[in-house]
CSV table of C-alpha atoms and ligand atoms in Angstrom, one decimal:
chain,number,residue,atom,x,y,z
E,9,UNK,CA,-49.5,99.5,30.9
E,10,UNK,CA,-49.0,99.8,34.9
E,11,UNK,CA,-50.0,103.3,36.1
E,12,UNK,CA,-47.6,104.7,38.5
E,13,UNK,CA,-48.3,107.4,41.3
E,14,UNK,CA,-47.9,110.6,40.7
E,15,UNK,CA,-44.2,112.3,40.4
E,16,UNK,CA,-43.6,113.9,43.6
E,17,UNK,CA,-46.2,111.4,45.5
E,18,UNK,CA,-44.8,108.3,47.5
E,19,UNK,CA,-46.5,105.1,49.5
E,20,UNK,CA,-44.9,104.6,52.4
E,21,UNK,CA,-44.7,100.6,52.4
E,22,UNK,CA,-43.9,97.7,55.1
E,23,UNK,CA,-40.0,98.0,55.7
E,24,UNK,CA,-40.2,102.1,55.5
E,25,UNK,CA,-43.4,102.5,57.7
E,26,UNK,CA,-42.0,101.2,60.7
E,27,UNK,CA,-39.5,104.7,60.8
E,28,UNK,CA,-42.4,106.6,60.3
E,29,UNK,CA,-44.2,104.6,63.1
E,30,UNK,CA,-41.4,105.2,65.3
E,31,UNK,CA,-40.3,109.4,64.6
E,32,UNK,CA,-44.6,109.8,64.9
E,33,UNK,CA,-44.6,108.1,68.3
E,34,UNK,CA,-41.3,109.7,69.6
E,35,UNK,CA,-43.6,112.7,68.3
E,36,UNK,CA,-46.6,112.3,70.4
E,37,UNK,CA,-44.6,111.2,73.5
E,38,UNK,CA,-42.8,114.7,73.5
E,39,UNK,CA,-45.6,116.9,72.3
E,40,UNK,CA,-47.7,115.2,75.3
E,41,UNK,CA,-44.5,115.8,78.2
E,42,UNK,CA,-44.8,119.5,77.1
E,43,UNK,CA,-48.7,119.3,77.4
E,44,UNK,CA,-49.8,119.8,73.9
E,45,UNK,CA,-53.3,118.7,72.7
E,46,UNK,CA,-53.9,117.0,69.0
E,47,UNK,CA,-56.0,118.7,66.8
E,48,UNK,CA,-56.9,117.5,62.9
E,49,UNK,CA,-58.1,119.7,60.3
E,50,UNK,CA,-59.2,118.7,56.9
E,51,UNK,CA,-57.0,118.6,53.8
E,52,UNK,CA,-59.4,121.5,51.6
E,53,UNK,CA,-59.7,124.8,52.5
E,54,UNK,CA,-60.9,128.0,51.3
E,55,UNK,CA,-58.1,129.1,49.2
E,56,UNK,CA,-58.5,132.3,50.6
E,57,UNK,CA,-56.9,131.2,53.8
E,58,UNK,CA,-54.0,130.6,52.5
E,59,UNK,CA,-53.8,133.5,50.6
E,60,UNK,CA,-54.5,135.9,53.5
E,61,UNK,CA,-52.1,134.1,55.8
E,62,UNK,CA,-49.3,132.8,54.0
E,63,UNK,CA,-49.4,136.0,51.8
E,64,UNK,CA,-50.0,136.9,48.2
E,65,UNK,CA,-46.0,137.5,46.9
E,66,UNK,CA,-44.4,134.3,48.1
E,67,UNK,CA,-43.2,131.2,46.8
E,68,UNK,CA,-45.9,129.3,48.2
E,69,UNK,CA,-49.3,131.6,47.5
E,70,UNK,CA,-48.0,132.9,43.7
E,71,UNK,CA,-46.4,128.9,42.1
E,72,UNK,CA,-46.6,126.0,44.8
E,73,UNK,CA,-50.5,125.5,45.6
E,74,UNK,CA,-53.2,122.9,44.3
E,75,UNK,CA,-56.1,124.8,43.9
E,76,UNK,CA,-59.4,123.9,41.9
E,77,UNK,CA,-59.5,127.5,40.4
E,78,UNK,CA,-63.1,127.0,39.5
E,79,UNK,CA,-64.2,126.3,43.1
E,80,UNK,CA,-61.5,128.4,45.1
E,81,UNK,CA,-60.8,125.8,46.7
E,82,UNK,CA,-57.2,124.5,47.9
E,83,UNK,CA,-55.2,121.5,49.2
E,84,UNK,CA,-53.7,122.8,52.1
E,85,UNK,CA,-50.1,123.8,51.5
E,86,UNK,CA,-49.4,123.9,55.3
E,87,UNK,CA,-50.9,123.8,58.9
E,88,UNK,CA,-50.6,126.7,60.5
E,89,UNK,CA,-53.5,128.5,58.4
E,90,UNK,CA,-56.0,125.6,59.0
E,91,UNK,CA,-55.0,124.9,62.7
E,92,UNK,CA,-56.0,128.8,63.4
E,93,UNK,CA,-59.0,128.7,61.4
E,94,UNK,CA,-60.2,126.0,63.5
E,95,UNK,CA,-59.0,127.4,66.5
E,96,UNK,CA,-61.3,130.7,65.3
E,97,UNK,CA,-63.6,129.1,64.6
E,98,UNK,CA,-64.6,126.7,67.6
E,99,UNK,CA,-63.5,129.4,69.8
E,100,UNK,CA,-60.7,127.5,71.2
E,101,UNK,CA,-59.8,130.8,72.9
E,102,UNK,CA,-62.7,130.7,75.2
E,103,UNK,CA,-62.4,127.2,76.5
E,104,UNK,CA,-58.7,127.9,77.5
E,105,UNK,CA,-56.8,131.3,77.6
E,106,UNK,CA,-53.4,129.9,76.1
E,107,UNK,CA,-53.9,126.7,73.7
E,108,UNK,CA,-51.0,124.3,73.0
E,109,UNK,CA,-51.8,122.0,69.9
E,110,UNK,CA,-50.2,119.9,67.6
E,111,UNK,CA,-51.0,118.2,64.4
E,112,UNK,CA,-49.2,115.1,61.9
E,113,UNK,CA,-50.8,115.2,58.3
E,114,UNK,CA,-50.2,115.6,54.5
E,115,UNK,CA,-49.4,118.9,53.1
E,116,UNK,CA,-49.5,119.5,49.2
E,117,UNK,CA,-47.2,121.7,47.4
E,118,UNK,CA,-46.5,121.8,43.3
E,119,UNK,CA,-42.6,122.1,43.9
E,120,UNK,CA,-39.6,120.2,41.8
E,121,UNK,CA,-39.5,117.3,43.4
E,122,UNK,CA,-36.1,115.9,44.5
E,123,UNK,CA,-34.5,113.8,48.0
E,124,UNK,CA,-36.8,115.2,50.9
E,125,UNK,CA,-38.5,117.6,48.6
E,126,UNK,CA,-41.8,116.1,47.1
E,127,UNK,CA,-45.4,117.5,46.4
E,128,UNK,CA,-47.2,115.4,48.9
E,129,UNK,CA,-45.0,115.6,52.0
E,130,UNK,CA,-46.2,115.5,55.6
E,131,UNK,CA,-45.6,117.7,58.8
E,132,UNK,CA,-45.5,117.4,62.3
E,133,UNK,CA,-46.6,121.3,63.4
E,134,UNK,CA,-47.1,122.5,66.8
E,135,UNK,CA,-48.5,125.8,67.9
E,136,UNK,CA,-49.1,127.5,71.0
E,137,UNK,CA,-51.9,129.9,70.9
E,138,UNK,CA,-52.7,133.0,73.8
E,139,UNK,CA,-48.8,134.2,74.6
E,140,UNK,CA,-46.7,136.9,73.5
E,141,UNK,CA,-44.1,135.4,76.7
E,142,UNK,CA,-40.8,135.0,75.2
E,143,UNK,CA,-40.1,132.0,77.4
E,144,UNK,CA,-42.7,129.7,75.1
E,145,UNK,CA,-40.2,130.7,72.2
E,146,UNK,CA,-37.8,129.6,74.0
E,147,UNK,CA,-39.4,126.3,75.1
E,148,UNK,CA,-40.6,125.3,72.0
E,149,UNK,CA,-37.1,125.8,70.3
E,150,UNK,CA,-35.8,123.4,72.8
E,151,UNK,CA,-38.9,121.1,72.4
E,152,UNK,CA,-38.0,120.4,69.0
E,153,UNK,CA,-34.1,120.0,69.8
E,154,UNK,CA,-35.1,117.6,72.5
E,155,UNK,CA,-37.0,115.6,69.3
E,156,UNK,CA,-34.6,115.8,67.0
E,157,UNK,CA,-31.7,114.8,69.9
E,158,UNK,CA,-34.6,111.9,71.2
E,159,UNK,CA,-34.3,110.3,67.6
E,160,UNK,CA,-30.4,110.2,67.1
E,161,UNK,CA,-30.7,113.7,64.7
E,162,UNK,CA,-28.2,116.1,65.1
E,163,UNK,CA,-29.3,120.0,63.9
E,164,UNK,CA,-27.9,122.7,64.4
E,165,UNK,CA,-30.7,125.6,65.4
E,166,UNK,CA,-30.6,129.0,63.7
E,167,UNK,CA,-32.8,131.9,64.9
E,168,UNK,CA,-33.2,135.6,64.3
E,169,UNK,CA,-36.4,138.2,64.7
E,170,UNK,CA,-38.3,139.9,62.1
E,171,UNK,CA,-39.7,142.8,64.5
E,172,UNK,CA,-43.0,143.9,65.0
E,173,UNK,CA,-45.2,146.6,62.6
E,174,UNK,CA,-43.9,149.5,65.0
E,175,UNK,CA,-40.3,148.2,63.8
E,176,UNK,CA,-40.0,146.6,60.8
E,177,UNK,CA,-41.2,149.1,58.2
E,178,UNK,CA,-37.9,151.4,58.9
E,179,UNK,CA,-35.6,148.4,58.7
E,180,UNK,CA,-38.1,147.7,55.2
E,181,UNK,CA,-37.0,150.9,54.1
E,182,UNK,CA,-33.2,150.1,55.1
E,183,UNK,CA,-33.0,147.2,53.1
E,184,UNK,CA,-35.5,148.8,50.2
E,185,UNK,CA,-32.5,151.7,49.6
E,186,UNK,CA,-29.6,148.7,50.2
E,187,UNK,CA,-31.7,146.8,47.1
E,188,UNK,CA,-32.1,149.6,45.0
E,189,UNK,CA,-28.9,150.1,44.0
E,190,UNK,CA,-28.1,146.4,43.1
E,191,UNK,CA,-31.2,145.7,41.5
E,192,UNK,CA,-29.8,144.7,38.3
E,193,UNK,CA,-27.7,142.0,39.9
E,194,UNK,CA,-30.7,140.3,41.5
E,195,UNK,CA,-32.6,137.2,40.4
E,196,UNK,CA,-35.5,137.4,37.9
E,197,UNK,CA,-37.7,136.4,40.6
E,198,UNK,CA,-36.0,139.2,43.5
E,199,UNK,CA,-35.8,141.9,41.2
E,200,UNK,CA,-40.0,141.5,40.9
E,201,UNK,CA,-40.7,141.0,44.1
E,202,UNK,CA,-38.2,143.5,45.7
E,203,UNK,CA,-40.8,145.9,46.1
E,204,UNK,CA,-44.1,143.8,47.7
E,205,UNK,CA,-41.9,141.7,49.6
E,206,UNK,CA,-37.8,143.3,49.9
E,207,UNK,CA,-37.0,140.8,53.0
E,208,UNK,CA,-37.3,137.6,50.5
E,209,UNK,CA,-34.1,138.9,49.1
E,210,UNK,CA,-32.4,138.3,52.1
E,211,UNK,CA,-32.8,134.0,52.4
E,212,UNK,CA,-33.3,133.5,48.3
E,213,UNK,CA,-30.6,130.9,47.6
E,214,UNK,CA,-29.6,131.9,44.5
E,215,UNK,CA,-25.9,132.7,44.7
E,216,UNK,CA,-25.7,136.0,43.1
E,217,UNK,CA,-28.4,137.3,45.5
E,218,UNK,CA,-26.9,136.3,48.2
E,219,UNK,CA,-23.4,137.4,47.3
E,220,UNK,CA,-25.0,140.8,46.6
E,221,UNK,CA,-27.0,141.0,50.3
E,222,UNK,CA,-23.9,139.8,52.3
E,223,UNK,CA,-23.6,143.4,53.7
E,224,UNK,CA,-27.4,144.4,53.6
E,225,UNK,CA,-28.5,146.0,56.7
E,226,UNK,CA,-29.2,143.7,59.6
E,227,UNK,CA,-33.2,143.3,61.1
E,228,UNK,CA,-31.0,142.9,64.6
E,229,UNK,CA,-30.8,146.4,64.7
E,230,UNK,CA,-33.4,147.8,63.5
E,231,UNK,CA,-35.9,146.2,66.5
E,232,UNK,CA,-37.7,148.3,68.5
E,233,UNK,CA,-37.3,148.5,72.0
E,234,UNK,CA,-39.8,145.8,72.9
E,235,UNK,CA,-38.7,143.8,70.3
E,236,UNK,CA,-35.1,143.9,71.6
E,237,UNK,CA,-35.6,143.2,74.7
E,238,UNK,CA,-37.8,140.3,73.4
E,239,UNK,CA,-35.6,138.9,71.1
E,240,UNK,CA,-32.8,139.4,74.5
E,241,UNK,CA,-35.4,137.1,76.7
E,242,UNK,CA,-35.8,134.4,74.2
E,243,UNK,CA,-32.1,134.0,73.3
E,244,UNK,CA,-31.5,133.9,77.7
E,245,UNK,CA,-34.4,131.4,77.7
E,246,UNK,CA,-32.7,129.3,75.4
E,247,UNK,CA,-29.5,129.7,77.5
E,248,UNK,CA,-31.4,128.5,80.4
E,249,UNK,CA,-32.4,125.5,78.9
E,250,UNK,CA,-29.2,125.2,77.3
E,251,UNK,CA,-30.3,124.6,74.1
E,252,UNK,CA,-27.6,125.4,71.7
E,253,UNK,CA,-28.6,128.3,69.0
E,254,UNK,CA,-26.6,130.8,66.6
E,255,UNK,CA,-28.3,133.8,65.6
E,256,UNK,CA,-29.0,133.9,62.3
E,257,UNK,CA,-29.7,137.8,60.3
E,258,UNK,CA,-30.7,136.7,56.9
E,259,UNK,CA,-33.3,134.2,57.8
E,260,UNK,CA,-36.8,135.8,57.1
E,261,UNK,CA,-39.1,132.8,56.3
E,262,UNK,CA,-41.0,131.9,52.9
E,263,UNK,CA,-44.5,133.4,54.8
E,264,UNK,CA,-45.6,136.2,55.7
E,265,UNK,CA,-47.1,136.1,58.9
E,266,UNK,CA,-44.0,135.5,60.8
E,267,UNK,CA,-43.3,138.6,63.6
E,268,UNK,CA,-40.1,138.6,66.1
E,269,UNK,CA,-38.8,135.7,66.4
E,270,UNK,CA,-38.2,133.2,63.7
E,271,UNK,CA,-36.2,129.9,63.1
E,272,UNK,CA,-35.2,126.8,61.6
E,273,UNK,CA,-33.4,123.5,62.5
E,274,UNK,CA,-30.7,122.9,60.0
E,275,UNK,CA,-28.9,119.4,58.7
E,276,UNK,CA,-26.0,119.2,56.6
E,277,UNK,CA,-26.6,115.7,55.7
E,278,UNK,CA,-29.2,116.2,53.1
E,279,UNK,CA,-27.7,118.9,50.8
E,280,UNK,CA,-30.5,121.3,49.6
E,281,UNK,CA,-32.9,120.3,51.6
E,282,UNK,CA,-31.3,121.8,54.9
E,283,UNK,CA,-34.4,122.8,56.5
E,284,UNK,CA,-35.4,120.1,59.0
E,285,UNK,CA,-38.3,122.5,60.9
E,286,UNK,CA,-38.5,125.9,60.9
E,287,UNK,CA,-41.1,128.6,62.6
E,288,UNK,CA,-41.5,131.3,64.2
E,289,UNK,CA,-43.9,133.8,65.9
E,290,UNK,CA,-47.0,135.8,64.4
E,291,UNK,CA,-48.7,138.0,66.2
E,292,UNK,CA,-50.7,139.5,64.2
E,293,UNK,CA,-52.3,136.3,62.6
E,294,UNK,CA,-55.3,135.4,64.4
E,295,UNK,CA,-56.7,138.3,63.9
E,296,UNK,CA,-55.9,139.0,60.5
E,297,UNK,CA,-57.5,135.4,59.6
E,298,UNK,CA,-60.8,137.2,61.5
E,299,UNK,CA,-60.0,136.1,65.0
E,300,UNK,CA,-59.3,137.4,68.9
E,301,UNK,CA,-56.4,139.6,69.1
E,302,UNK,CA,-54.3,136.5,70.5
E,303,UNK,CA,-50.5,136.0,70.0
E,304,UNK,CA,-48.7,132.7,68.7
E,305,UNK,CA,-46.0,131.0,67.6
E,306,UNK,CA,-45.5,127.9,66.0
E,307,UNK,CA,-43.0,125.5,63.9
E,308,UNK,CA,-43.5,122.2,61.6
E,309,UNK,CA,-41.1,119.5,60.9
E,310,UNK,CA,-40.6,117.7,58.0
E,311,UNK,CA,-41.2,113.7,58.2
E,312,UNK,CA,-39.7,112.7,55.0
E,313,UNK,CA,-36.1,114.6,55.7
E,314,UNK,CA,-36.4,113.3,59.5
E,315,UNK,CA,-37.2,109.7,58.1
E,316,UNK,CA,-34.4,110.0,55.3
E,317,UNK,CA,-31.8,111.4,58.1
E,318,UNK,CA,-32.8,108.3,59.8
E,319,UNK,CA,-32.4,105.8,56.8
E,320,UNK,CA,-29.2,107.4,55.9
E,321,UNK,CA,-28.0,106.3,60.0
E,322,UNK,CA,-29.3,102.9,59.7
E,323,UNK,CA,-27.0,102.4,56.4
E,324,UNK,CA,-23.9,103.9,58.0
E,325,UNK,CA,-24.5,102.0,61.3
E,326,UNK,CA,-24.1,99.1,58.5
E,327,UNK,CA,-22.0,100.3,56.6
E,328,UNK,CA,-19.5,100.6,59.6
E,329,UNK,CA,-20.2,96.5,61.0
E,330,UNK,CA,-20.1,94.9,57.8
E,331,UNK,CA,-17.6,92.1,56.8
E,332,UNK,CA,-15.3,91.9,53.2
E,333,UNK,CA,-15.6,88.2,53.1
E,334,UNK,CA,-17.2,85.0,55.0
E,335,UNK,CA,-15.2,81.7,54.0
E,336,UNK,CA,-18.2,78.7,53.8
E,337,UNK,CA,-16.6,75.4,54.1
E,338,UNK,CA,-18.6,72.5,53.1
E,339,UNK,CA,-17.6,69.4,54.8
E,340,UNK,CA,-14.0,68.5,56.9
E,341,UNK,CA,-12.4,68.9,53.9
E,342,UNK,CA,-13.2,72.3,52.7
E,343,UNK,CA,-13.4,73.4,56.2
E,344,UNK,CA,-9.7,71.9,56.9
E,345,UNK,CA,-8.5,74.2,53.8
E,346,UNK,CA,-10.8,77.4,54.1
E,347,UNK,CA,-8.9,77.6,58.3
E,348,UNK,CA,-6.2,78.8,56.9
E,349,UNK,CA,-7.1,80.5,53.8
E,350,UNK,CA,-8.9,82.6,56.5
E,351,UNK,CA,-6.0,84.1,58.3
E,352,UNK,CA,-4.1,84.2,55.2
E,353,UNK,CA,-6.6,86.5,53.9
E,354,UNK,CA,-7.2,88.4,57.4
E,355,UNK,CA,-3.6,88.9,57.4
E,356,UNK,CA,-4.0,90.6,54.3
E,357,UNK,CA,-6.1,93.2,56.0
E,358,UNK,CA,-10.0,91.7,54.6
E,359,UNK,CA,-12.3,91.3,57.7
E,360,UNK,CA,-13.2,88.0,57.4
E,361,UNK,CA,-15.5,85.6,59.0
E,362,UNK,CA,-16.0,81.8,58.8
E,363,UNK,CA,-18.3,78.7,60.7
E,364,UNK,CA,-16.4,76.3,62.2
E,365,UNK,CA,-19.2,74.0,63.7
E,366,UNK,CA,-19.9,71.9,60.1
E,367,UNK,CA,-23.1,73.8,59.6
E,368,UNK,CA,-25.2,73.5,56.3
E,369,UNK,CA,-24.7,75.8,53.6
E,370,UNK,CA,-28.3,77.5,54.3
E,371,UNK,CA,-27.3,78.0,58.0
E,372,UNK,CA,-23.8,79.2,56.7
E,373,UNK,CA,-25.4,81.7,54.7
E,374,UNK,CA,-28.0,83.0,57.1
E,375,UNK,CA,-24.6,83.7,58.9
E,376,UNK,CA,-23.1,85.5,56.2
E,377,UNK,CA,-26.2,87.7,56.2
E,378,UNK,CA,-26.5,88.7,59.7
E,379,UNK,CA,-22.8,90.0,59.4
E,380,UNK,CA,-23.6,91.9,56.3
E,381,UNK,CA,-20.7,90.0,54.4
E,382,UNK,CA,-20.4,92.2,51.0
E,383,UNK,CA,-19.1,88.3,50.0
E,384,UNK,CA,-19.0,85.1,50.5
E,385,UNK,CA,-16.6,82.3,49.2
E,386,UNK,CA,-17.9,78.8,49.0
E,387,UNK,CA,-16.2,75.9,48.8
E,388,UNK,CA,-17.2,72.9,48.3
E,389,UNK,CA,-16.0,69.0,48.7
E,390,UNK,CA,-16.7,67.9,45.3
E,391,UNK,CA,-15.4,71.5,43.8
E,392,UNK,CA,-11.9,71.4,46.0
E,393,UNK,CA,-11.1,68.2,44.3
E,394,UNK,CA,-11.8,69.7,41.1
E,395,UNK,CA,-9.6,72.7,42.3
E,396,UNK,CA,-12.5,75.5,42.2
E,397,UNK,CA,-14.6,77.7,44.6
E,398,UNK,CA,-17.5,79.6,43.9
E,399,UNK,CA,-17.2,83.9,45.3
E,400,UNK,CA,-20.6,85.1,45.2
E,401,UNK,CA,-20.9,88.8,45.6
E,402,UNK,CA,-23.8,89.3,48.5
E,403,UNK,CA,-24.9,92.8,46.6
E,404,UNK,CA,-25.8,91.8,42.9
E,405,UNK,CA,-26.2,88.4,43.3
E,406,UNK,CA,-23.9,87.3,40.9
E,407,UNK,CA,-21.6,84.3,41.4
E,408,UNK,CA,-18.3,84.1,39.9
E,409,UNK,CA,-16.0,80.3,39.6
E,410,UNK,CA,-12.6,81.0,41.2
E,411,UNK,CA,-9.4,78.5,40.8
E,412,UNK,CA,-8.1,77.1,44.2
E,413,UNK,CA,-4.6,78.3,43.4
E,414,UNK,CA,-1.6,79.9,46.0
E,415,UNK,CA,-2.2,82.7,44.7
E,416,UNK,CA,-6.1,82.2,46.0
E,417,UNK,CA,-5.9,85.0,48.4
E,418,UNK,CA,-4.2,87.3,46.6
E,419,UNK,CA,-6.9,86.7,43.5
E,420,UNK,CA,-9.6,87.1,46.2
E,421,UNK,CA,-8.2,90.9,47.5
E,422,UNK,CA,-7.7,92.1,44.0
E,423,UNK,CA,-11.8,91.2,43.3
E,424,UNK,CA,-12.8,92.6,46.6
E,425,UNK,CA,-10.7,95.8,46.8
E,426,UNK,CA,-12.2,98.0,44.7
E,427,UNK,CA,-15.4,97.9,46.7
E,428,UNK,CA,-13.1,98.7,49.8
E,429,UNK,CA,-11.3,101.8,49.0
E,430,UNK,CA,-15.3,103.3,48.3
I,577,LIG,P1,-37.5,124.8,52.1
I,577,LIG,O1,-36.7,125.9,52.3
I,577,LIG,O2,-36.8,123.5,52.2
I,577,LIG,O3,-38.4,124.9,50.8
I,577,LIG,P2,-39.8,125.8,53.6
I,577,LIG,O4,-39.2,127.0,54.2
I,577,LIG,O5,-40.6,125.9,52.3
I,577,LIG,O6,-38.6,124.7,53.3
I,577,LIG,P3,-41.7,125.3,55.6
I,577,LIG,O7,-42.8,125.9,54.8
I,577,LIG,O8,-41.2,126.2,56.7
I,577,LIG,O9,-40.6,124.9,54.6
I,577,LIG,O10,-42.1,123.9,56.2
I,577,LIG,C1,-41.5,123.4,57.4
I,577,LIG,C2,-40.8,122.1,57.1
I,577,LIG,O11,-41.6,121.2,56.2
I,577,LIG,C3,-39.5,122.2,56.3
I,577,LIG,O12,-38.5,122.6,57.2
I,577,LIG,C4,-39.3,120.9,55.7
I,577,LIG,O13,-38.7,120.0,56.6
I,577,LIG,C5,-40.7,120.5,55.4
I,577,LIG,N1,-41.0,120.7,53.9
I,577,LIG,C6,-41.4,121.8,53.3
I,577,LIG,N2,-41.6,121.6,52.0
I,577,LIG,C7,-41.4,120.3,51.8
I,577,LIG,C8,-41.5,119.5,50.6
I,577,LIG,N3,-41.9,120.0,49.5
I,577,LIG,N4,-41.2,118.2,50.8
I,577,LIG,C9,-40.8,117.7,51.9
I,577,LIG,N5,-40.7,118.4,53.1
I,577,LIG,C10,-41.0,119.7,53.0
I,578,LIG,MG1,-40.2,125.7,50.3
């Protein structure tokens, strides 16, 4: 028997790698114009790490992590954690007083896996390290956008701010009271949690939960002053750069560490699986994970959603160039019959292409190819005589005998207009 990969883990093979070639180097060129460094951290950690960044009561920590339980020991379920344990722990912070870095790897997380959701998926993550200024929000917002806009993807960028400890424990208390009373309409997995961590309520997708938050108080404002007036500089940085945005008041992020501003790049194109990148600020981090008291913010993208977004252009690009039908005539004969069976059959509204140089069948196909013909119709000499064409159908293969009748053309848009209307 053949053994297969794992569910949820994909090779990327010759024909596919060449997107991924292309959205890493787009990558590195924009990461390098905004002056980031590369950094690469290994796949294992301490599962404590994760635990202590990304927080005990979320999705990620409490059901989505490979860990060897007997050695404590995990397969990073993101970068952020890693990248600031290095950063700690090779005192990045010395060498330079505000870090930019970047890193592309493998991430690992035990999820259902569906289209541009799988258990080993990789991540382009950038983080900058040292600043609490709200213009680097702003910059690295519109550092992504630029990305996305430099590879043909349009997003549309959704931001909001989760506060700060001084301010977010009266909005928690807000929201605890606005929960409380619809408890029993919540999901199982809200209702547990709505005590350790109330703010998940707010983004969990089920649609009862959200029905029942739609008028929950808003973190917008419940920010303290500094806050505010942080969450006002970002959103007139963005302006500035005229990135596009729309403020966004239920988006709180699957991790805890995220303070102030937060945010995600959103496509409609691949159902579910809306989130292109997302991030956000955490202030507090470093030193929680044991470090200087240093500010940063930080997002990751997704290269499997980017790389399907692109596949899914590529196909409508030919989708949109393709031809119904290319007439291959074989000899003066066939060729002196298929001239005007083409215009008969572009009169009949079939884009239709045909050779009229006496090329070989091969070169006649090659043709046929390059033009993305969903069919082609070949007649022969020898088969014209004998008052029959061959219609192979250029997407299964299959080849079908046809009688050369009058009512040819019309037999030939009854076969191929099915295909059409789709
Ligand atoms: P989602 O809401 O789709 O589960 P997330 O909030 O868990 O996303 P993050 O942890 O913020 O995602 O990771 C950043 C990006 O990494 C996502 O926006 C997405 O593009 C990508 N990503 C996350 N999980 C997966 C996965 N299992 N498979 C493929 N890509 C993923
Ligand atoms: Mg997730």
């Amino acid at each position: 028997m053949k053994i297969k990969a794992l569910n949820g883990f994909k090779d990327i093979v010759p024909g596919e790698v060449e997107l991924w070639q292309k959205v890493e180097e787009t990558a590195r060129d924009i990461f390098a114009r905004f002056n980031f460094n590369e950094i690469r951290m290994p796949i294992l950690e301490k599962t404590e790490l994760f635990a202590r960044s990304i927080g005990e009561a979320t999705d990620i920590v409490e059901k989505e992590m490979y860990t060897f339980v007997d050695k404590q020991i995990t397969m990073r379920p993101e970068a952020t954690a890693s990248l600031l344990r290095a950063y700690i722990q090779h005192g990045l912070h010395v060498q330079k007083p505000i870090q930019r870095l970047f890193t592309i790897g493998p991430m690992f997380r035990h999820e259902r896996p569906q289209k541009g959701r799988l258990r080993q998926f990789h991540q382009m993550d950038v983080e900058v390290l040292g600043t609490p200024n709200p213009r680097v929000d702003a910059e690295l917002m519109a550092m992504g956008a630029m990305l996305l806009e430099e590879l043909g993807i349009t997003v549309s960028l959704e931001m909001n701010s989760l506060g700060c400890p001084v301010c977010r424990p009266g909005f928690r208390e807000a929201l605890l009271d606005f929960i409380e009373d619809r408890k029993e309409s919540l999901c199982e997995d809200c209702a547990r949690r709505s005590r350790t961590n109330p703010l998940r309520v707010l983004d969990c997708k089920n649609p009862t939960c959200r029905e029942q938050v739609e008028e929950a108080p808003s973190i917008q404002e419940h920010l303290c002053e500094e806050c505010g007036e942080h969450f006002q500089a970002v959103q007139d940085g963005l302006q500035q750069l005229n990135v596009q945005y729309s403020l966004n008041k239920f988006m709180v992020r699957g991790l805890d560490y995220y303070s102030r501003t937060t945010f995600e790049f959103i496509t409609r194109d691949l159902g579910a699986q809306a989130a292109v990148g997302a991030g956000g600020r955490y202030d507090g981090l470093v030193e929680k994970l044991g470090g200087p008291k240093v500010p940063g913010i930080g997002f990751a993208m997704g290269l499997e959603r980017i790389v399907l977004l692109l596949q899914q252009q590529e196909e409508k690009a030919e989708e949109s160039d393709r031809i119904d039908i290319f007439v291959a005539g074989l000899g003066e004969k066939a060729s002196e019959f298929a001239f005007p069976l083409a215009h008969t059959l572009r009169r009949t509204g079939l884009l239709t292409a045909m050779d009229h140089e006496g090329r070989s069948l091969k070169s006649q196909m090659k043709q046929a190819n390059k033009a993305h013909a969903r069919y082609v119709l070949i007649i022969g000499e020898n088969e014209l005589e004998q008052g029959a064409a061959v219609l192979r159908n250029m997407e299964t293969q299959e080849q079908q005998e046809i009688a050369v009748s009058d009512s040819l053309s019309s037999d030939l848009l009854e076969i191929l207009s099915p295909a059409q209307k789709s």
